[in-house]
Amino acid sequence: MKEGLVIDREAQMIGVYLFENKKVYRGIPRKKVLKKTKIYAGDYVSGTVVDDKTFAIEDVKERKNFLVRPPVANVDKVIVVMAIKMPEFDNFLLDNLLVVYEHFDTDPVVVFNKIDLLDETEVKELEKWSQIYSQAGYRVIKVSAVKNEGIQQLTDYLEGSIAVLAGPSGVGKSSILSRLVGVQLETREVSEKTERGRHTTTGVRLFPFGENSFIGDTPGFSSVDALYFVDKKDVRLYFREFLRYNCKFPDCTHTREPDCQVREAVRKGEVSCERYRNYLKIIKEDLSLLPENCQ
Ligand SMILES: Nc1nc2c(ncn2[C@@H]2O[C@H](COP(=O)(O)OP(=O)(O)O)[C@@H](O)[C@H]2O)c(=O)[nH]1
Ligand SMILES: [Mg+2]
Ligand SMILES: [Zn+2]
């Protein structure tokens, strides 16, 4: 049996990347496999080579996670792409996305693209936000897809993983993907219409690059409500930096409880006001709860 990864999934098409020779085969699942599960991009499969174009899929490995939009399994890292300008940085959107991708058990990395566009004041703003997200526990990478800056750093960071790009449209996701993969690609939109005008189930493609790394594009979202995916009471678990603190009550919501260590950390400036404010906004809490130093 040989091991492969499903990198292309659209309608009846299953493209399987074989690790042994890095070639892509048309995957044909055995009936017993289809009975057991659906097959998604990102699925690790085992099977046998039938001929130089065809791979018979005998088994699908259990998934460690599954993103719904786009439907990709076993996502190690989500590259959340933002810009300081064009489009203007939206920290509320970023925090909603981080909550969602933490919830899906991936490791998000924050990428600021288009750094070539920034004047002195905007560079200061970039530094401020970079620091906020590094302090929160995220890897932050500054990139210019146009100037090919920071791309090597991102490639190194993604080595050996399945990653997908996320972020609002226009931030440069497709441009970054082209740089990482090293060729100009015409990336396919995730949602397509059939000739009958009906929405098909999505087509997803992962591109191999570097040392066993794979990357997929996503459609942009300009707004995401984390509560669509995550229970309100669980949001606190997906603000990474909150997990460093032990409040008096283990289920502390970091709002009105006595001896809340997270609120204490906000007061001391260890947890940023911006992040805490967005936490309150996401859980639809009263912003008058912000400590005085954040008002
Ligand atoms: N100045 C500048 N423009 C960029 C950069 N990356 C992408 N763009 C431009 O931004 C626009 C949107 O890029 P695209 O990759 O389609 O963004 P997507 O919607 O997130 O996939 C295009 O006109 C790109 O040429 C960058 O690093 N610097
Ligand atoms: Mg795009
Ligand atoms: Zn607390």
Tab-separated table of C-alpha atoms and ligand atoms in Angstrom, residues 173-175 187 189 217-218, ligand 2:
chain	number	residue	atom	x	y	z
A	173	LYS	CA	-4.272	35.824	-0.883
A	174	SER	CA	-4.036	34.646	-4.476
A	175	SER	CA	-0.883	36.725	-5.025
A	187	THR	CA	-6.854	30.155	-9.089
A	189	GLU	CA	-13.063	30.250	-7.194
A	217	ASP	CA	-6.911	29.351	-1.525
A	218	THR	CA	-10.271	30.381	-0.103
B	2	MG	MG	-8.161	35.503	-4.543
